Amino acid sequence: MSDLTAYPVLAGRSIRLTRRNLDAVLTALVLPVMLMLVFVYFFGGAIETSTGKYVTYVAPGVLILCAGYGASMTATTVSNDMTNGIIDRFRSMDTSPTAVLTGHVAASVARNAVATAAVLAVAFAIGFRPQAGPAGWLAASGILLLYITTLSWLGAAAGLLARTPEAAGGFTFAMLFLPYPSSAFVPIDTMPDWLHGFSDNQPVTPVIESLRGLLLDQPAGNSPWLALAWCLGLLAVALPVCGALFRRRTG
């Protein structure tokens, strides 16, 4: 199978596998929505932000959390492929590792597109009113897409590194933890002083600040450039690591 043919075929295969895993799909779709409702209606009244309604502040953070849920599935699906023998069949068809892994990443992006649409629909229903124009929406979508792609390749690396799908599921914890010590749900200056350095200088914070600034048509400062630098830097690490791990696992 040529690479030109393999990419869409393997992407379609990964999407079909996603459809069959209804529990994981529902978790990726429903849990971010439920968390947003919990934050807005249970905690939002006690949190003061510069955006007025708390849903306006928290919606970009939930989009990032949603991306983490969707990308974490990539780790499990890649690990499943590495342990159930299908990779040997692909190798007999002379299919490149790039096509195999890209199929999983493409499925992750598709999952996240659906989940993001669901989160935005609920956010609009409960009062989220972004002020962005077409250029702002385009820039915010580009940053979010790059972030999702980066997480998906990191998930693929985790799936290749883990020896079992259960171990690969541990990647979920890292993906879902990082948004909490960031500006996703509360302003960083309300956190303890000893946490500010980490919160200000981790990859999730500039991505969230970029989305918040672009969608609300507010100054985003240098956050978009920092978000791009983090995502491109992590991609520059993840892609060769995935290639090396795939070659090591397949001999």
Coordinates of C-alpha atoms in Angstrom, one line a residue:
M1 CA 0.0 0.0 0.0
S2 CA 1.5 3.4 -1.0
D3 CA 1.7 6.1 1.6
L4 CA -0.6 8.3 -0.5
T5 CA -3.3 5.6 -0.2
A6 CA -2.4 4.6 3.3
Y7 CA -3.0 7.9 5.0
P8 CA -6.7 8.3 4.3
V9 CA -7.3 4.5 4.7
L10 CA -5.7 4.3 8.1
A11 CA -7.3 7.6 9.3
G12 CA -10.7 6.1 8.3
R13 CA -9.9 2.9 10.2
S14 CA -9.0 4.9 13.4
I15 CA -12.3 6.8 13.1
R16 CA -14.3 3.6 12.8
L17 CA -12.5 2.2 15.8
T18 CA -13.5 5.3 17.7
R19 CA -17.1 4.9 16.8
R20 CA -17.1 1.4 18.2
N21 CA -15.7 2.6 21.6
L22 CA -18.8 4.3 22.7
D23 CA -17.8 4.5 26.4
A24 CA -14.7 6.5 25.5
V25 CA -16.5 8.7 23.0
L26 CA -19.2 9.6 25.5
T27 CA -16.6 10.4 28.1
A28 CA -14.7 12.7 25.7
L29 CA -18.0 14.4 24.7
V30 CA -20.0 14.5 27.9
L31 CA -17.4 14.9 30.7
P32 CA -16.1 18.3 29.5
V33 CA -19.6 19.6 29.2
M34 CA -20.5 18.3 32.7
L35 CA -17.4 19.9 34.1
M36 CA -18.2 23.2 32.6
L37 CA -21.7 23.1 34.1
V38 CA -20.3 22.2 37.5
F39 CA -17.8 25.0 37.4
V40 CA -20.3 27.6 36.1
Y41 CA -23.2 26.7 38.4
F42 CA -21.5 25.3 41.5
F43 CA -18.4 27.4 41.8
G44 CA -18.8 30.3 39.4
G45 CA -20.7 32.5 41.8
A46 CA -17.8 32.5 44.2
I47 CA -15.1 33.3 41.6
E48 CA -14.5 36.9 40.4
T49 CA -12.9 37.4 37.0
S50 CA -12.3 40.3 34.7
T51 CA -14.7 38.9 32.1
G52 CA -18.0 39.4 34.0
K53 CA -19.9 36.1 33.6
Y54 CA -17.8 33.2 34.8
V55 CA -18.9 31.1 31.8
T56 CA -17.1 33.7 29.6
Y57 CA -13.9 33.2 31.5
V58 CA -14.1 29.4 31.8
A59 CA -15.2 28.3 28.4
P60 CA -11.7 28.6 26.7
G61 CA -10.3 26.5 29.6
V62 CA -12.9 23.8 29.1
L63 CA -12.0 23.7 25.4
I64 CA -8.4 22.9 26.4
L65 CA -9.6 20.3 28.9
C66 CA -11.8 18.8 26.2
A67 CA -8.7 18.5 23.9
G68 CA -6.9 16.6 26.7
Y69 CA -9.7 14.0 26.9
G70 CA -9.8 13.5 23.2
A71 CA -6.0 13.3 22.7
S72 CA -5.6 10.9 25.7
M73 CA -7.6 8.3 23.7
T74 CA -4.8 8.3 21.2
A75 CA -2.4 6.8 23.7
T76 CA -4.8 3.9 24.3
T77 CA -5.6 3.2 20.7
V78 CA -2.0 3.3 19.7
S79 CA -1.1 0.9 22.5
N80 CA -3.9 -1.4 21.4
D81 CA -2.4 -1.6 17.9
M82 CA 1.0 -2.3 19.3
T83 CA -0.2 -5.2 21.4
N84 CA -2.9 -6.9 19.3
G85 CA -0.7 -7.9 16.3
I86 CA -2.2 -5.6 13.7
I87 CA 1.1 -3.8 13.2
D88 CA 2.7 -7.0 11.9
R89 CA 0.0 -7.2 9.3
F90 CA 0.6 -3.5 8.3
R91 CA 4.3 -4.2 8.0
S92 CA 3.7 -7.1 5.7
M93 CA 1.8 -4.7 3.5
D94 CA 4.8 -2.3 3.5
T95 CA 2.8 0.4 5.3
S96 CA 5.0 3.2 6.7
P97 CA 4.9 3.9 10.5
T98 CA 4.2 7.5 9.7
A99 CA 0.9 6.5 8.0
V100 CA -0.1 4.3 10.9
L101 CA 0.5 7.0 13.5
T102 CA -0.9 9.8 11.4
G103 CA -4.2 7.8 11.1
H104 CA -4.5 7.8 14.9
V105 CA -3.7 11.5 15.1
A106 CA -6.3 12.4 12.4
A107 CA -8.9 10.4 14.3
S108 CA -8.0 12.4 17.4
V109 CA -8.4 15.7 15.6
A110 CA -11.8 14.5 14.3
R111 CA -12.9 13.4 17.8
N112 CA -11.9 16.8 19.2
A113 CA -13.7 18.7 16.5
V114 CA -17.0 17.1 17.5
A115 CA -16.3 17.5 21.2
T116 CA -15.3 21.1 20.7
A117 CA -18.5 21.8 18.8
A118 CA -20.5 20.2 21.7
V119 CA -18.8 22.3 24.4
L120 CA -19.2 25.5 22.4
A121 CA -22.9 24.8 21.8
V122 CA -23.5 24.3 25.6
A123 CA -21.4 27.3 26.4
F124 CA -23.5 29.5 24.1
A125 CA -26.7 28.0 25.6
I126 CA -25.6 29.1 29.1
G127 CA -24.4 32.6 28.3
F128 CA -21.0 32.5 26.5
R129 CA -20.9 35.4 24.1
P130 CA -17.6 35.8 22.3
Q131 CA -16.9 39.1 20.6
A132 CA -14.4 37.8 18.0
G133 CA -14.6 38.7 14.4
P134 CA -13.8 36.3 11.5
A135 CA -10.0 36.9 11.9
G136 CA -10.2 36.2 15.7
W137 CA -12.2 33.0 15.2
L138 CA -9.7 31.9 12.5
A139 CA -6.7 32.6 14.7
A140 CA -8.3 30.9 17.8
S141 CA -9.2 27.9 15.7
G142 CA -5.7 27.6 14.3
I143 CA -4.1 27.7 17.8
L144 CA -6.6 25.2 19.2
L145 CA -6.0 22.9 16.2
L146 CA -2.3 23.1 16.6
Y147 CA -2.6 22.3 20.3
I148 CA -4.9 19.3 19.7
T149 CA -2.4 18.0 17.1
T150 CA 0.5 18.4 19.5
L151 CA -1.4 16.6 22.3
S152 CA -2.3 13.8 19.8
W153 CA 1.3 13.2 18.8
L154 CA 2.3 13.2 22.5
G155 CA -0.5 10.7 23.1
A156 CA 0.9 8.6 20.2
A157 CA 4.3 8.7 21.9
A158 CA 2.8 7.6 25.2
G159 CA 1.0 4.8 23.5
L160 CA 4.2 3.5 21.9
L161 CA 6.1 3.8 25.2
A162 CA 3.5 2.0 27.3
R163 CA 3.5 -1.8 27.3
T164 CA -0.2 -2.2 27.9
P165 CA -3.3 -0.1 27.0
E166 CA -4.0 0.2 30.7
A167 CA -0.6 1.8 31.3
A168 CA -1.2 4.1 28.3
G169 CA -4.4 5.3 30.0
G170 CA -2.1 6.9 32.6
F171 CA -1.3 9.5 30.0
T172 CA -4.9 10.8 30.6
F173 CA -3.8 12.0 34.1
A174 CA -1.1 14.3 32.7
M175 CA -3.3 15.7 30.0
L176 CA -6.1 16.5 32.4
F177 CA -3.9 17.8 35.2
L178 CA -2.1 20.6 33.4
P179 CA -5.1 22.8 32.8
Y180 CA -5.8 23.0 36.6
P181 CA -2.6 24.8 37.6
S182 CA -3.1 27.4 34.8
S183 CA -5.4 30.3 34.1
A184 CA -8.1 27.9 32.8
F185 CA -10.5 28.1 35.8
V186 CA -9.3 30.8 38.1
P187 CA -6.9 33.8 37.6
I188 CA -3.3 32.8 38.4
D189 CA -2.9 35.7 40.9
T190 CA -5.4 34.0 43.2
M191 CA -3.2 30.9 43.5
P192 CA -0.4 30.5 46.2
D193 CA 2.7 32.5 45.4
W194 CA 4.9 29.4 45.1
L195 CA 2.6 28.1 42.3
H196 CA 2.8 31.2 40.1
G197 CA 6.1 30.3 38.4
F198 CA 4.9 27.0 37.2
S199 CA 1.4 28.3 36.3
D200 CA 2.8 31.2 34.3
N201 CA 5.4 29.1 32.4
Q202 CA 3.7 25.9 31.4
P203 CA 2.3 25.2 27.9
V204 CA -1.4 25.3 28.7
T205 CA -1.5 28.9 30.1
P206 CA -0.5 30.8 26.9
V207 CA -2.9 28.6 24.8
I208 CA -5.8 29.5 27.1
E209 CA -4.8 33.1 27.3
S210 CA -4.6 33.2 23.5
L211 CA -8.1 31.7 23.1
R212 CA -9.5 33.9 25.7
G213 CA -8.0 37.1 24.2
L214 CA -8.9 36.2 20.6
L215 CA -12.5 35.0 21.3
L216 CA -13.3 37.9 23.6
D217 CA -11.6 40.4 21.3
Q218 CA -9.2 41.5 24.0
P219 CA -5.5 42.1 24.0
A220 CA -3.7 38.8 24.1
G221 CA -0.2 40.2 24.5
N222 CA 2.5 37.7 23.5
S223 CA 0.4 34.7 24.5
P224 CA -0.2 33.6 20.9
W225 CA 3.5 33.6 20.1
L226 CA 4.2 31.7 23.3
A227 CA 1.5 29.2 22.5
L228 CA 2.9 28.6 19.0
A229 CA 6.4 28.2 20.4
W230 CA 5.3 25.7 23.0
C231 CA 3.3 23.6 20.5
L232 CA 5.9 23.7 17.7
G233 CA 8.6 22.9 20.2
L234 CA 6.7 19.9 21.6
L235 CA 5.9 18.7 18.1
A236 CA 9.6 18.9 17.2
V237 CA 10.2 16.5 20.1
A238 CA 7.2 14.3 19.7
L239 CA 7.5 13.4 16.0
P240 CA 11.1 12.0 16.0
V241 CA 10.4 10.3 19.4
C242 CA 7.3 8.6 17.8
G243 CA 9.5 7.4 14.9
A244 CA 12.2 6.1 17.2
L245 CA 9.8 4.3 19.5
F246 CA 7.9 2.7 16.6
R247 CA 11.1 1.3 15.1
R248 CA 12.2 0.0 18.5
R249 CA 8.8 -1.6 19.3
T250 CA 8.6 -3.3 15.8
G251 CA 12.2 -4.4 15.6

